[in-house]
Amino acid sequence: MGVVTGDIKSLRASERQALERLASRRMPPHEVMGGELARRAAALTAKLGVQIGILVGRDGSIEHVIVGTRDRVYLPELGRFRLDGSRFRRLRLLV
């Protein structure tokens, strides 16, 4: 299950739960972004009025859902998150 990070202090409980449901989803690893995930993310972006970023692992698991501001998404500190030999993070950022 992914982690919801970013500016979540001002959100209502129902909005946080919707973001947590988004973070608990999986998508097929061969797709860049599934249609259902795109629809849900776009609906939440419109409802909340902020940018939402999703960090997806190469296996299709959602690692982070990032709540930004109206015009920016600030990435969380990833540290050595799944750093492999080629120095890629093995993550996709979907905004």
PDB file of C-alpha atoms in Angstrom:
ATOM      1  CA  MET A   1       0.000   0.000   0.000  1.00  0.00           C
ATOM      2  CA  GLY A   2       1.269   3.432  -0.915  1.00  0.00           C
ATOM      3  CA  VAL A   3       1.823   6.400   1.332  1.00  0.00           C
ATOM      4  CA  VAL A   4      -0.041   9.700   0.991  1.00  0.00           C
ATOM      5  CA  THR A   5       2.369  12.605   1.410  1.00  0.00           C
ATOM      6  CA  GLY A   6       2.407  16.325   0.785  1.00  0.00           C
ATOM      7  CA  ASP A   7       0.071  19.069   1.905  1.00  0.00           C
ATOM      8  CA  ILE A   8      -2.658  16.928   3.504  1.00  0.00           C
ATOM      9  CA  LYS A   9      -3.264  18.975   6.678  1.00  0.00           C
ATOM     10  CA  SER A  10      -6.021  21.061   5.116  1.00  0.00           C
ATOM     11  CA  LEU A  11      -7.933  18.075   3.691  1.00  0.00           C
ATOM     12  CA  ARG A  12     -11.120  16.657   5.147  1.00  0.00           C
ATOM     13  CA  ALA A  13     -11.243  13.060   6.360  1.00  0.00           C
ATOM     14  CA  SER A  14     -13.251  11.914   3.323  1.00  0.00           C
ATOM     15  CA  GLU A  15     -10.705  13.496   0.971  1.00  0.00           C
ATOM     16  CA  ARG A  16      -7.835  11.756   2.789  1.00  0.00           C
ATOM     17  CA  GLN A  17      -9.671   8.453   2.552  1.00  0.00           C
ATOM     18  CA  ALA A  18     -10.145   8.931  -1.200  1.00  0.00           C
ATOM     19  CA  LEU A  19      -6.397   9.529  -1.560  1.00  0.00           C
ATOM     20  CA  GLU A  20      -5.641   6.451   0.563  1.00  0.00           C
ATOM     21  CA  ARG A  21      -7.930   4.354  -1.648  1.00  0.00           C
ATOM     22  CA  LEU A  22      -6.026   5.655  -4.662  1.00  0.00           C
ATOM     23  CA  ALA A  23      -2.745   4.714  -2.947  1.00  0.00           C
ATOM     24  CA  SER A  24      -3.931   1.163  -2.271  1.00  0.00           C
ATOM     25  CA  ARG A  25      -4.615   0.375  -5.943  1.00  0.00           C
ATOM     26  CA  ARG A  26      -2.378  -1.598  -8.289  1.00  0.00           C
ATOM     27  CA  MET A  27      -2.007  -1.306 -12.004  1.00  0.00           C
ATOM     28  CA  PRO A  28      -0.666  -3.671 -14.667  1.00  0.00           C
ATOM     29  CA  PRO A  29       3.126  -3.253 -14.868  1.00  0.00           C
ATOM     30  CA  HIS A  30       3.119  -3.023 -18.665  1.00  0.00           C
ATOM     31  CA  GLU A  31       0.802   0.030 -18.702  1.00  0.00           C
ATOM     32  CA  VAL A  32       2.114   3.542 -18.211  1.00  0.00           C
ATOM     33  CA  MET A  33      -1.134   4.644 -16.586  1.00  0.00           C
ATOM     34  CA  GLY A  34      -4.379   2.711 -16.576  1.00  0.00           C
ATOM     35  CA  GLY A  35      -7.604   4.403 -17.612  1.00  0.00           C
ATOM     36  CA  GLU A  36      -9.347   3.889 -14.284  1.00  0.00           C
ATOM     37  CA  LEU A  37      -6.381   5.269 -12.335  1.00  0.00           C
ATOM     38  CA  ALA A  38      -6.238   8.300 -14.642  1.00  0.00           C
ATOM     39  CA  ARG A  39      -9.969   8.976 -14.187  1.00  0.00           C
ATOM     40  CA  ARG A  40      -9.769   8.735 -10.401  1.00  0.00           C
ATOM     41  CA  ALA A  41      -6.670  10.925 -10.193  1.00  0.00           C
ATOM     42  CA  ALA A  42      -8.210  13.550 -12.494  1.00  0.00           C
ATOM     43  CA  ALA A  43     -11.447  13.561 -10.494  1.00  0.00           C
ATOM     44  CA  LEU A  44      -9.544  14.034  -7.225  1.00  0.00           C
ATOM     45  CA  THR A  45      -7.424  16.798  -8.749  1.00  0.00           C
ATOM     46  CA  ALA A  46     -10.539  18.646  -9.886  1.00  0.00           C
ATOM     47  CA  LYS A  47     -12.323  18.121  -6.570  1.00  0.00           C
ATOM     48  CA  LEU A  48      -9.405  19.201  -4.385  1.00  0.00           C
ATOM     49  CA  GLY A  49      -8.106  21.958  -6.658  1.00  0.00           C
ATOM     50  CA  VAL A  50      -4.478  20.825  -6.259  1.00  0.00           C
ATOM     51  CA  GLN A  51      -1.971  18.821  -8.285  1.00  0.00           C
ATOM     52  CA  ILE A  52      -1.686  15.127  -7.482  1.00  0.00           C
ATOM     53  CA  GLY A  53       1.383  13.071  -8.346  1.00  0.00           C
ATOM     54  CA  ILE A  54       1.622   9.290  -8.208  1.00  0.00           C
ATOM     55  CA  LEU A  55       4.889   7.378  -7.877  1.00  0.00           C
ATOM     56  CA  VAL A  56       4.429   3.887  -9.319  1.00  0.00           C
ATOM     57  CA  GLY A  57       6.935   1.060  -8.976  1.00  0.00           C
ATOM     58  CA  ARG A  58       7.910  -0.972 -12.012  1.00  0.00           C
ATOM     59  CA  ASP A  59       5.835  -3.868 -10.678  1.00  0.00           C
ATOM     60  CA  GLY A  60       2.661  -1.737 -10.816  1.00  0.00           C
ATOM     61  CA  SER A  61       2.382  -0.983  -7.105  1.00  0.00           C
ATOM     62  CA  ILE A  62       1.653   2.585  -6.092  1.00  0.00           C
ATOM     63  CA  GLU A  63       4.399   3.691  -3.707  1.00  0.00           C
ATOM     64  CA  HIS A  64       3.430   7.331  -3.044  1.00  0.00           C
ATOM     65  CA  VAL A  65       0.484   9.613  -3.720  1.00  0.00           C
ATOM     66  CA  ILE A  66       1.756  13.175  -3.493  1.00  0.00           C
ATOM     67  CA  VAL A  67      -0.548  16.116  -2.830  1.00  0.00           C
ATOM     68  CA  GLY A  68       0.902  19.362  -4.099  1.00  0.00           C
ATOM     69  CA  THR A  69      -0.329  22.918  -4.521  1.00  0.00           C
ATOM     70  CA  ARG A  70      -2.354  24.434  -7.350  1.00  0.00           C
ATOM     71  CA  ASP A  71       0.662  24.627  -9.641  1.00  0.00           C
ATOM     72  CA  ARG A  72       3.403  22.381  -8.166  1.00  0.00           C
ATOM     73  CA  VAL A  73       4.087  18.920  -6.829  1.00  0.00           C
ATOM     74  CA  TYR A  74       7.010  18.560  -4.441  1.00  0.00           C
ATOM     75  CA  LEU A  75       8.592  15.120  -4.480  1.00  0.00           C
ATOM     76  CA  PRO A  76       9.251  13.465  -1.130  1.00  0.00           C
ATOM     77  CA  GLU A  77      12.771  12.504  -0.133  1.00  0.00           C
ATOM     78  CA  LEU A  78      13.347   9.077  -1.646  1.00  0.00           C
ATOM     79  CA  GLY A  79      16.746   8.358  -0.131  1.00  0.00           C
ATOM     80  CA  ARG A  80      18.115   5.095  -1.492  1.00  0.00           C
ATOM     81  CA  PHE A  81      14.659   3.844  -2.449  1.00  0.00           C
ATOM     82  CA  ARG A  82      15.210   0.628  -4.401  1.00  0.00           C
ATOM     83  CA  LEU A  83      18.402   1.902  -5.910  1.00  0.00           C
ATOM     84  CA  ASP A  84      19.742  -0.731  -8.280  1.00  0.00           C
ATOM     85  CA  GLY A  85      23.079  -1.111 -10.036  1.00  0.00           C
ATOM     86  CA  SER A  86      22.230   1.249 -12.869  1.00  0.00           C
ATOM     87  CA  ARG A  87      21.245   3.953 -10.342  1.00  0.00           C
ATOM     88  CA  PHE A  88      17.661   4.215 -11.492  1.00  0.00           C
ATOM     89  CA  ARG A  89      14.966   4.433  -8.838  1.00  0.00           C
ATOM     90  CA  ARG A  90      12.661   1.951 -10.588  1.00  0.00           C
ATOM     91  CA  LEU A  91       9.790   4.441 -10.204  1.00  0.00           C
ATOM     92  CA  ARG A  92       7.481   6.263 -12.606  1.00  0.00           C
ATOM     93  CA  LEU A  93       6.083   9.676 -11.734  1.00  0.00           C
ATOM     94  CA  LEU A  94       2.572  10.274 -13.027  1.00  0.00           C
ATOM     95  CA  VAL A  95       1.220  13.807 -12.677  1.00  0.00           C
TER      96      VAL A  95
END
